[in-house]
Coordinates of C-alpha atoms in Angstrom, one line a residue:
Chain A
X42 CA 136.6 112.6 73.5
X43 CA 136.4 110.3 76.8
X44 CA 132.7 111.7 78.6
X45 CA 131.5 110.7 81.4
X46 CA 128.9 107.1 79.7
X47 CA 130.2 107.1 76.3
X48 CA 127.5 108.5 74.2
X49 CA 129.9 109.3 71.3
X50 CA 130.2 106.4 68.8
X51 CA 134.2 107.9 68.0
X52 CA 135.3 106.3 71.3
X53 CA 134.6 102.7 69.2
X54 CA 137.8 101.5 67.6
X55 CA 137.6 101.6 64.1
X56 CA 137.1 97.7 63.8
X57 CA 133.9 97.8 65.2
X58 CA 132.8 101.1 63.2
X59 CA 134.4 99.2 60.0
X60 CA 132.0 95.7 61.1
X61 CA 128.9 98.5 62.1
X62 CA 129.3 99.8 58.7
X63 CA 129.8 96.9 56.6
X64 CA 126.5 95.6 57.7
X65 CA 124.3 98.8 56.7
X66 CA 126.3 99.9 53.6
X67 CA 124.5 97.6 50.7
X68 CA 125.7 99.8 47.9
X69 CA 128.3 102.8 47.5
X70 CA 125.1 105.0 47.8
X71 CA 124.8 104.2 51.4
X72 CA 129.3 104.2 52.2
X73 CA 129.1 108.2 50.7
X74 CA 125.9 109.1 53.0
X75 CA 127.3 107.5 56.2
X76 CA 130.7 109.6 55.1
X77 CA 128.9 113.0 55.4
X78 CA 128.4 112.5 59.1
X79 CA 131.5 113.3 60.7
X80 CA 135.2 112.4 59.8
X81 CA 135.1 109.4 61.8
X82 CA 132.2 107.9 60.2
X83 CA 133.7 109.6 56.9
X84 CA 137.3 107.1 57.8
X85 CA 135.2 104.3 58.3
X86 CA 133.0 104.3 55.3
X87 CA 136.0 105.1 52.7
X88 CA 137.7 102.2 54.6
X89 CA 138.8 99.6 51.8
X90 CA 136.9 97.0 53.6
X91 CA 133.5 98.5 52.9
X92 CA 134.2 99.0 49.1
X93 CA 136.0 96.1 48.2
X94 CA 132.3 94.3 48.9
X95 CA 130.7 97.0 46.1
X96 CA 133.1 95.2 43.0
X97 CA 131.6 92.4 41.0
X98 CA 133.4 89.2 42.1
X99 CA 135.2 89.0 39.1
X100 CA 136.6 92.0 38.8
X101 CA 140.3 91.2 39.1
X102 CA 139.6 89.0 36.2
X103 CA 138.0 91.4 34.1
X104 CA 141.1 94.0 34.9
X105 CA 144.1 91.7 34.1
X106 CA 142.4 91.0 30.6
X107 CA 142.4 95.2 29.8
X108 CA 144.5 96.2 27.3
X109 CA 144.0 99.8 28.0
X110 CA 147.3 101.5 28.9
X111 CA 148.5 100.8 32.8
X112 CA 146.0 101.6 35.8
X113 CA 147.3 104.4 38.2
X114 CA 148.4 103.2 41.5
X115 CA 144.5 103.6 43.5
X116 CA 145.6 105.2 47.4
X117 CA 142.0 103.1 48.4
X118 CA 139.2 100.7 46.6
X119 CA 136.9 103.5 47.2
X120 CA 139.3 105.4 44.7
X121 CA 140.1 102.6 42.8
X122 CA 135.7 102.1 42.2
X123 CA 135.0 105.5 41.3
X124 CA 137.9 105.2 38.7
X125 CA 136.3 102.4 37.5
X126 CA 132.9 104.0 36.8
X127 CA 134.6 107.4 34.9
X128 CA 136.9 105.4 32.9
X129 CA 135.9 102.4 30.8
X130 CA 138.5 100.2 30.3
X131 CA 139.0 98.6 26.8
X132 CA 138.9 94.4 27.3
X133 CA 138.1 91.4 25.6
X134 CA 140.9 92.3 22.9
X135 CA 139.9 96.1 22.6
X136 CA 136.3 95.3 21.7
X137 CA 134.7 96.3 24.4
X138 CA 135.2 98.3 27.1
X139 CA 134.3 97.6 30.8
X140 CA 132.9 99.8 33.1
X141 CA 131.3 99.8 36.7
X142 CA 127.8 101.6 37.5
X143 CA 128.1 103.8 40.2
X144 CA 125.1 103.0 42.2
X145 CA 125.2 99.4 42.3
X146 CA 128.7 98.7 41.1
X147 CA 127.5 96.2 38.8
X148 CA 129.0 95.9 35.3
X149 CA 128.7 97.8 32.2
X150 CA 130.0 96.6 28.8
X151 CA 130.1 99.0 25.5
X152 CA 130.5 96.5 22.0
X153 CA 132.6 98.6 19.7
X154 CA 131.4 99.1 15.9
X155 CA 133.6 97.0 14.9
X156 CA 132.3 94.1 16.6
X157 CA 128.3 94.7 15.7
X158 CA 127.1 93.4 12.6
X159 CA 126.1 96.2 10.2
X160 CA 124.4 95.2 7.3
X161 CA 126.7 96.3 4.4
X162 CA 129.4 97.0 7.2
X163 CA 132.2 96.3 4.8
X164 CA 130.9 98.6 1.5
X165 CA 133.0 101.8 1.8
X166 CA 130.1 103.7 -0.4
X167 CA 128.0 102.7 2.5
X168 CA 130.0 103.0 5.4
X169 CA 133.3 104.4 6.4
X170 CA 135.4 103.7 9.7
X171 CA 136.9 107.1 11.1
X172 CA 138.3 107.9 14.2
X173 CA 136.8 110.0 16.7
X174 CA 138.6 111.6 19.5
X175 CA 135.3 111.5 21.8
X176 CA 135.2 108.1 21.3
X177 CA 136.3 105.1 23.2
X178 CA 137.0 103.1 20.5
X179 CA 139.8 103.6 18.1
X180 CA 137.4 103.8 15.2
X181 CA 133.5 104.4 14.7
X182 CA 131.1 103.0 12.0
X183 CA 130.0 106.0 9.7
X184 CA 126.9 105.6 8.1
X185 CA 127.2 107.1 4.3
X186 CA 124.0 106.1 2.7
X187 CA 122.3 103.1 2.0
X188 CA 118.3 101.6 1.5
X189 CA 118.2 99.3 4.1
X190 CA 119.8 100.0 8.3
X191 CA 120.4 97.2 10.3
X192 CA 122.3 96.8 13.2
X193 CA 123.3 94.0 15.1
X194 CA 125.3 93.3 18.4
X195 CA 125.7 90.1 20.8
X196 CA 127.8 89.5 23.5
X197 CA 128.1 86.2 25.9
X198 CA 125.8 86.0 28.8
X199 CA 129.0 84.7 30.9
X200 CA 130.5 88.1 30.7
X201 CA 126.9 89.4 32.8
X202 CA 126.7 88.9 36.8
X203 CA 123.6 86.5 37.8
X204 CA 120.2 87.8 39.0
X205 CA 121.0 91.3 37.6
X206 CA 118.9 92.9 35.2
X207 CA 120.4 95.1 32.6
X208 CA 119.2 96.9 30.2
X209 CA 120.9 97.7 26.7
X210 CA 121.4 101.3 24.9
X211 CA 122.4 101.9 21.6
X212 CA 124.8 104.8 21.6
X213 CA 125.8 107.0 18.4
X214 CA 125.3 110.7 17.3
X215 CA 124.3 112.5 14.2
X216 CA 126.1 114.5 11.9
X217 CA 125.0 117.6 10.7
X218 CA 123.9 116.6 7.7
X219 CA 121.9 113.3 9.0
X220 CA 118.6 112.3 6.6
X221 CA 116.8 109.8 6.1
X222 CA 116.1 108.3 10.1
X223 CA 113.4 109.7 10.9
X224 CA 111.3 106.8 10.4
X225 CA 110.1 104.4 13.0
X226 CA 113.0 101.8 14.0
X227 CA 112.1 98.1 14.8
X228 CA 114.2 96.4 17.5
X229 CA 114.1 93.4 19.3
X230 CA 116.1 91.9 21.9
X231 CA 116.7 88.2 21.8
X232 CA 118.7 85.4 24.1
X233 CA 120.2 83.0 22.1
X234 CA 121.5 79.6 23.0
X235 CA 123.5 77.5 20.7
X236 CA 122.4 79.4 17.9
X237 CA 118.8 78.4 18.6
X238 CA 116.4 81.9 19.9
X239 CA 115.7 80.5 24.2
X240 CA 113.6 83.9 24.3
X241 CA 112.5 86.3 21.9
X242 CA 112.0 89.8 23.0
X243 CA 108.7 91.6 21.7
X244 CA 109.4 94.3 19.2
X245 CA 109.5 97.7 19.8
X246 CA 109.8 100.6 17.9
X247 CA 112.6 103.4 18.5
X248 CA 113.5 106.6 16.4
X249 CA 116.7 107.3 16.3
X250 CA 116.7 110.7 14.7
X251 CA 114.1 112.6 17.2
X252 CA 111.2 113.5 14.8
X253 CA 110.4 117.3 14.7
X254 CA 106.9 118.7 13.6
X255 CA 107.2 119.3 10.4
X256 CA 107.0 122.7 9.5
X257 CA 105.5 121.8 6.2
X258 CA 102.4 120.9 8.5
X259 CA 102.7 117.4 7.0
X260 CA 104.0 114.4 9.4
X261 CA 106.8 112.4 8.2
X262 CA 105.6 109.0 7.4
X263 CA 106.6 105.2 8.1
X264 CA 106.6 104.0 4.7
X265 CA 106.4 100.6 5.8
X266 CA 103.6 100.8 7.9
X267 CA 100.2 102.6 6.9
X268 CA 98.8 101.8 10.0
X269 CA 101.8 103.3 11.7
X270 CA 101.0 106.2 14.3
X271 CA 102.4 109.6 13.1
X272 CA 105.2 110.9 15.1
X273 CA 104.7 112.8 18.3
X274 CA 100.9 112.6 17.8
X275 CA 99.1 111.6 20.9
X276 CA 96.9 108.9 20.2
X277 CA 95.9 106.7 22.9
X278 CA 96.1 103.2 21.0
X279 CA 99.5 104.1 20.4
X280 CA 102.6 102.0 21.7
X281 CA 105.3 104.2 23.2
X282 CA 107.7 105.1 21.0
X283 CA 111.6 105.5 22.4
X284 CA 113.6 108.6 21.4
X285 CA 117.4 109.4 21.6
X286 CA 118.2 111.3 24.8
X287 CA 121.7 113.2 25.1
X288 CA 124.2 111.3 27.2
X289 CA 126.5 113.8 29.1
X290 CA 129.6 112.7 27.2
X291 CA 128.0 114.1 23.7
X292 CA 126.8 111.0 22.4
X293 CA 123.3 109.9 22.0
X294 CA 121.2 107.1 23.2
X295 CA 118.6 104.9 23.0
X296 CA 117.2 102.2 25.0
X297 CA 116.7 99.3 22.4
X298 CA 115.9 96.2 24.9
X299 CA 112.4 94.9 25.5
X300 CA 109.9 93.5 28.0
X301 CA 107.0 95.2 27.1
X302 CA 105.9 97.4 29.1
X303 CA 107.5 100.6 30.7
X304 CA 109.2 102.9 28.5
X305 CA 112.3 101.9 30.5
X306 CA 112.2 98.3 29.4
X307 CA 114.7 95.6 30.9
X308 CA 115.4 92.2 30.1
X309 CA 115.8 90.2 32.8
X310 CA 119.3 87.8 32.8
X311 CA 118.6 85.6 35.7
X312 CA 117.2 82.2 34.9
X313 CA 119.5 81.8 32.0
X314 CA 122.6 82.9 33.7
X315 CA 121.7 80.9 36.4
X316 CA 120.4 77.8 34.9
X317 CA 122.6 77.4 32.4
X318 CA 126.1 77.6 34.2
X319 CA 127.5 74.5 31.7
X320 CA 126.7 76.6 28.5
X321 CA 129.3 79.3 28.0
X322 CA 128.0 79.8 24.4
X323 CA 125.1 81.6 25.6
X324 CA 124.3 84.6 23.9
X325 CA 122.6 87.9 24.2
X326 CA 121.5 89.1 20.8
X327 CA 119.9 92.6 20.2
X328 CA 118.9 92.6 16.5
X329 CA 118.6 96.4 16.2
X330 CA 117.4 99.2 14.4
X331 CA 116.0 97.7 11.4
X332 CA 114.6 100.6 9.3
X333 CA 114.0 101.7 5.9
X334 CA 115.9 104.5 5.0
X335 CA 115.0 106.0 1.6
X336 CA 116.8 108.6 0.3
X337 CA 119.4 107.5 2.3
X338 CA 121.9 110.5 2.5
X339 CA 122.0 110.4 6.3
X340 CA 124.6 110.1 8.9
X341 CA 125.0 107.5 11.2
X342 CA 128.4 107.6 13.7
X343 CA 127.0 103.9 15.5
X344 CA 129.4 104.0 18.3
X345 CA 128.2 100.9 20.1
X346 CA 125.9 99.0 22.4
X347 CA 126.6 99.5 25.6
X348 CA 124.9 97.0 28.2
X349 CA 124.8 98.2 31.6
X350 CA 121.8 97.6 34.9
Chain B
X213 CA 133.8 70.5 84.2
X214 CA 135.9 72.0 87.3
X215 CA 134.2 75.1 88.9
X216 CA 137.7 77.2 89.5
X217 CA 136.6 80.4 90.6
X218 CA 138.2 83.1 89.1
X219 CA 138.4 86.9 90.1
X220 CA 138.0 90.1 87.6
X221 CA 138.6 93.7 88.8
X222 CA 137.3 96.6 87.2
X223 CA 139.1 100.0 85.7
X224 CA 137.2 101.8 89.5
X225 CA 139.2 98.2 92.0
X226 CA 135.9 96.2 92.6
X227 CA 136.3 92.4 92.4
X228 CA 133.6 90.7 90.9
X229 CA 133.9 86.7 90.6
X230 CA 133.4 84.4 87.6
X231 CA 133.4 80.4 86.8
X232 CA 136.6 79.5 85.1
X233 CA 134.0 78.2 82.3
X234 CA 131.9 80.8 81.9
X235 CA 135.0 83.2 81.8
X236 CA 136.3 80.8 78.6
X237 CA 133.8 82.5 76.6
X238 CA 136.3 85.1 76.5
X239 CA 139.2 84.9 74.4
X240 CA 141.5 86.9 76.2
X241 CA 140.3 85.8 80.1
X242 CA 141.3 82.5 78.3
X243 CA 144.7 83.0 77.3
X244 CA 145.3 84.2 80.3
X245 CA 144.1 81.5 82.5
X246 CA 145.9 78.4 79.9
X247 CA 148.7 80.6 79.8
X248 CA 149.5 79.9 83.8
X249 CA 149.4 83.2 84.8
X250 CA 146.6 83.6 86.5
X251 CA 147.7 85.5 89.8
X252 CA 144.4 85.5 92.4
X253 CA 142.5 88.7 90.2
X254 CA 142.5 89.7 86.7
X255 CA 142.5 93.4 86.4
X256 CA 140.5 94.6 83.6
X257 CA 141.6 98.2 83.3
X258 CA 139.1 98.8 80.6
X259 CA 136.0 97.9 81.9
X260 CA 134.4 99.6 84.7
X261 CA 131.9 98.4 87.5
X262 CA 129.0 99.3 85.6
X263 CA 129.7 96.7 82.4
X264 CA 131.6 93.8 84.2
X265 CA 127.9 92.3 85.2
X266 CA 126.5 92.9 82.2
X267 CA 129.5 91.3 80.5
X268 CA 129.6 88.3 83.1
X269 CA 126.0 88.1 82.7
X270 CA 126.7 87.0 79.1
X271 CA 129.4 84.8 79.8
X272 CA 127.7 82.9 82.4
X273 CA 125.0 82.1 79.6
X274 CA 127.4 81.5 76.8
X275 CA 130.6 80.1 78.8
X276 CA 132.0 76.8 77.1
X277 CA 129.8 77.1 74.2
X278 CA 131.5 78.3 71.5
X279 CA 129.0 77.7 68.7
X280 CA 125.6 79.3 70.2
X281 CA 126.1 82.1 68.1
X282 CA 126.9 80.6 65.1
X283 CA 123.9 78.1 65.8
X284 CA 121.5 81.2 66.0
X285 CA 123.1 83.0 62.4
X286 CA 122.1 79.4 60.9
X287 CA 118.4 80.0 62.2
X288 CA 118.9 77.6 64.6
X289 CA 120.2 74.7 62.4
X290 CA 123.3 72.7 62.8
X291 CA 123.9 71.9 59.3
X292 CA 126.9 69.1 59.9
X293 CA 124.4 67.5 62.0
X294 CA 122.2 65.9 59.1
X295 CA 125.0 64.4 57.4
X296 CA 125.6 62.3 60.4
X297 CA 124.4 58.9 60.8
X298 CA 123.2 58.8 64.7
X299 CA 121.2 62.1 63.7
X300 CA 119.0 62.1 66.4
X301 CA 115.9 64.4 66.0
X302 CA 114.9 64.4 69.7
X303 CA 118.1 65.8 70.2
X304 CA 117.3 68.3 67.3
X305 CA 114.2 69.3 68.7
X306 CA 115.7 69.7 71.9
X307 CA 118.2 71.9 70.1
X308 CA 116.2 74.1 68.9
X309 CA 114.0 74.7 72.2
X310 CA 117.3 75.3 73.3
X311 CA 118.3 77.9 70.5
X312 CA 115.0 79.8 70.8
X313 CA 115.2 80.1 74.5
X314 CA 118.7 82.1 73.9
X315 CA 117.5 84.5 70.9
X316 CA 114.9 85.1 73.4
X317 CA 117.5 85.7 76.5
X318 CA 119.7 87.7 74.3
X319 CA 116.6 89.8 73.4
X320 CA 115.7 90.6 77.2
X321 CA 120.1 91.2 77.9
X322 CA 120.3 93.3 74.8
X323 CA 117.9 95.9 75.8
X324 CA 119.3 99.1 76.9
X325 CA 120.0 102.4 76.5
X326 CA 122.9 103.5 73.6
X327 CA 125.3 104.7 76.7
X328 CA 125.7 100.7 77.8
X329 CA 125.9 100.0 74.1
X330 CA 129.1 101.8 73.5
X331 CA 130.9 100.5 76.8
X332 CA 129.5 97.0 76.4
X333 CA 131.1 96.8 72.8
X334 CA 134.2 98.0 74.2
X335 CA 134.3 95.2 76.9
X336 CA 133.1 92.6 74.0
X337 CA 136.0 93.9 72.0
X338 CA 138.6 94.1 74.3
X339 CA 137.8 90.7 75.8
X340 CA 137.7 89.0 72.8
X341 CA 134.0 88.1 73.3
X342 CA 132.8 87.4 69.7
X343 CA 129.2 86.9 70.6
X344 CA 128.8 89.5 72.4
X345 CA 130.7 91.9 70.1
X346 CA 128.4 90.6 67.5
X347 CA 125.2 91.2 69.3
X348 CA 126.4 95.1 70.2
X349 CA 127.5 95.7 66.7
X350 CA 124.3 94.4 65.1
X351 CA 122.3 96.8 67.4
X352 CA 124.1 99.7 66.6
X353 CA 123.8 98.8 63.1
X354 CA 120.2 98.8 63.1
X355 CA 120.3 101.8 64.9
X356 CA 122.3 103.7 61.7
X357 CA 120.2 101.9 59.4
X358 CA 118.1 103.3 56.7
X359 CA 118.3 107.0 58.3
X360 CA 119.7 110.5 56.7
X361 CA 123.0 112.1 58.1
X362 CA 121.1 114.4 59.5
X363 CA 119.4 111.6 61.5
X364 CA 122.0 109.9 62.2
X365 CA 123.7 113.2 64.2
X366 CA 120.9 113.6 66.1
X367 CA 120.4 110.1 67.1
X368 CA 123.9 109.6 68.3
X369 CA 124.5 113.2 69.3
X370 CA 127.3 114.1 66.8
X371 CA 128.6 116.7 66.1
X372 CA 129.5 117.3 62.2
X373 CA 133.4 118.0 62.1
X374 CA 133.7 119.2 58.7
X375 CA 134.9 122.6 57.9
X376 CA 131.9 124.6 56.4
X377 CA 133.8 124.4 53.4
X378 CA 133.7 120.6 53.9
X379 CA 130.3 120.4 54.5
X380 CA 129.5 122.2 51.2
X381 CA 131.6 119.9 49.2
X382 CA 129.7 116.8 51.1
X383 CA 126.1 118.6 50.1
X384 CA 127.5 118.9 46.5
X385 CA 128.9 115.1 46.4
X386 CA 125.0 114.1 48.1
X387 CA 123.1 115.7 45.0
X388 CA 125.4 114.0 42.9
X389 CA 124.5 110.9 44.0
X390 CA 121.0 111.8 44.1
X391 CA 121.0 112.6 40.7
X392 CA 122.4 109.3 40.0
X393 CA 120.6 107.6 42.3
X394 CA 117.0 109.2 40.7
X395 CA 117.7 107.9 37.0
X396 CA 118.2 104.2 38.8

């Protein structure tokens, strides 16, 4: 190891590879590359010191409100993170669960069913309240049948880091038998303070049930807009329109938020977070999937909104 | 302040000699020298005749000045300063000339080649010479910086010390995070 002029960084101490390293490594992105370089820079970027600084601040907060069963005993932070990311945790009394984004370690949060407004939520003829081993959540909103989908979740701004942008998904899946969503979706995104709207998200329209060309050569129709644009047909006036893409855990999603713009559309946190430290009662709304469903024999498992960067 | 000469010897016996001020910039020359036991030299069996200088060099500039560094990581502002109520801006300004002239002297010291680096951090670390450790780690830093594993061994001539099955299991992990990394 000892050469003549020491042009091998292993004859550092580890202290001063730990400070080199905690200086370049700005996300866990860069910790893992610097780790595939050789096992000393691979000990110094697992090194608790450099991932402790990828957790949101609060995180030992956010932990000791879980109810999900007991944490394992974590051998290193770096262990500890990537735990974090695979496994939501439930919080907030089990109705939501908390997870950290791998990239950036900021936070995700998933609202369970049973804390979004559905509109006839409490019918049983139009919704039921199984429980499904796939999800997080010890029950899902079922979908049955009704005229009328709307879906509606919130959840407090002071849960959300400052100057982070995030974006919001509605996750759920379809059942075999699922009819009747086809049609265009409205959705809008709104911050709310004190029960008065601070900023209202433009609409935009999402399917939730990924149209197919019909085979009867006919499109499928909005009913509630003539002037809508017929699904999947190019037309260059037209405003995209979001569809479901598979997550890798079996559910769908959709991106619901708005900012017009990109098809990836966030909306932005900052100012209010920031401006409004005194006012806990902040609140993100995202009034949701508003659609007419006639014939409404379809199958909706709404599993959540899950609000991550 | 009293000019006490003071006497270091390097890990190859040569005797180089030092202010007692300028050697205060060092944490551990200082404990040694309030501790009473200064004997006529201090051997410094980790630094050889090549660094010692370079490492005076730095003390002599720095030596009973414990905040320069800090002063520069502020961008050159003293911030308890303004609160006072003698604030005195010709003092300020002269400050500041003050501050520039060093980031400009630390500029000229710092450049050299990566073998210095290495031995100069040592030095900085084993003398306790926070400045100076600072500087060293901060250009090594920026050396790493930005650049692909595969850059990275090169630049510092490293060898990867992974087993190939290792080094397979490292590719897999990278296009994982790619893959994560490319939805972002």
């Amino acid at each position: 190891m000892e050469q003549e002029g020491n042009t091998d960084l292993s004859v550092l101490p580890e202290s001063c590879i730990v400070d080199i390293f905690s200086r370049i490594c700005t996300s866990p992105r860069d910790a893992c590359r610097l780790s595939a370089v050789s096992l000393i820079f691979q000990s110094a970027a697992d090194s608790d010191s450099i991932w402790e600084r990828f957790f949101p601040s609060d995180v030992q907060l956010i932990l000791s409100s879980s109810v999900s069963q007991s944490l394992p005993d974590f051998s290193s932070k770096k262990e500890q993170f990537l735990y974090l990311c695979d496994n939501p945790l439930l919080v907030e009394n089990g109705t939501m669960t908390f997870a950290l984004e791998k990239c950036s370690g900021k936070k995700c949060y998933m609202i369970g069913a049973r804390e979004l407004f559905l509109f006839w939520g409490y019918d049983p003829k139009s919704w039921k309240w199984p429980s499904l081993p796939e999800s997080r959540f010890s029950e899902v909103a079922e979908l049955l049948g009704m005229g009328w989908l709307e879906i509606r979740g919130k959840m407090e701004t002071r849960l959300l880091s400052p100057n982070t942008t995030y974006v919001i998904y509605l996750v759920y899946k379809l059942t075999v038998l699922a009819n009747g969503l086809q049609y265009k979706s409205r959705v809008t995104v709104n911050l709310v303070s004190c029960g008065r709207s601070k900023q209202q998200g433009r609409e935009k329209s999402v399917f939730l049930h990924r149209p197919v060309e019909s085979k009867l050569g006919r499109e499928l129709p909005d009913e509630r807009d003539a002037n809508s644009v017929p699904v999947f047909t190019e037309n260059k006036n037209s405003v995209p329109v979001e569809v479901p893409q598979e997550r890798g855990d079996g559910w769908m999603e959709i991106v619901t938020d708005v900012d017009g713009g990109g098809s990836r559309a966030t909306l932005k946190m900052t100012e209010f977070v920031i401006n409004d430290q005194a006012n806990t009662k902040e609140e993100v709304y995202c009034e949701s999937v508003r659609q007419p469903t006639y014939r409404a024999s379809s199958c909706l498992q709404a599993e959540c909104f899950e609000i991550e960067t | 302040m009293s000019s006490t000469k003071i006497f270091l010897k390097s890990s190859d016996d040569k005797t180089f000699e030092i202010d007692e001020t300028a050697a205060r910039a060092s944490e551990t020359l200082k404990n040694i020298i309030d501790g009473g036991c200064l004997d006529g030299v201090i051997p410094l069996p980790n630094v050889s005749s090549n660094i010692l200088p370079k490492v005076i060099e730095y003390c002599k500039k720095h030596g009973g000045d414990n905040g320069s560094s800090k002063k520069i990581a502020n961008g050159g502002v003293d911030k308890d300063k303004e609160i006072l109520p003698d604030y005195d801006e010709e003092e300020d300004k002269r400050e500041k000339v003050r501050v520039d002239e060093l980031k400009k002297w630390e500029e000229e010291y710092m450049d050299f080649d990566q073998q210095v680096l290495y031995d100069l951090m040592l030095a900085a670390n084993y003398l306790h010479i926070k400045g100076l450790l600072d500087l060293t780690v901060e250009k090594a830093a920026s050396m790493i910086r930005g650049r692909t594993p595969d850059q990275i061994r090169e630049n510092f001539n490293i060898n990867s010390d992974f087993t190939p099955e290792e080094e397979e299991e490292m590719i897999l992990i990278e296009d994982e995070w790619d893959d994560e990394w490319a939805f972002d």
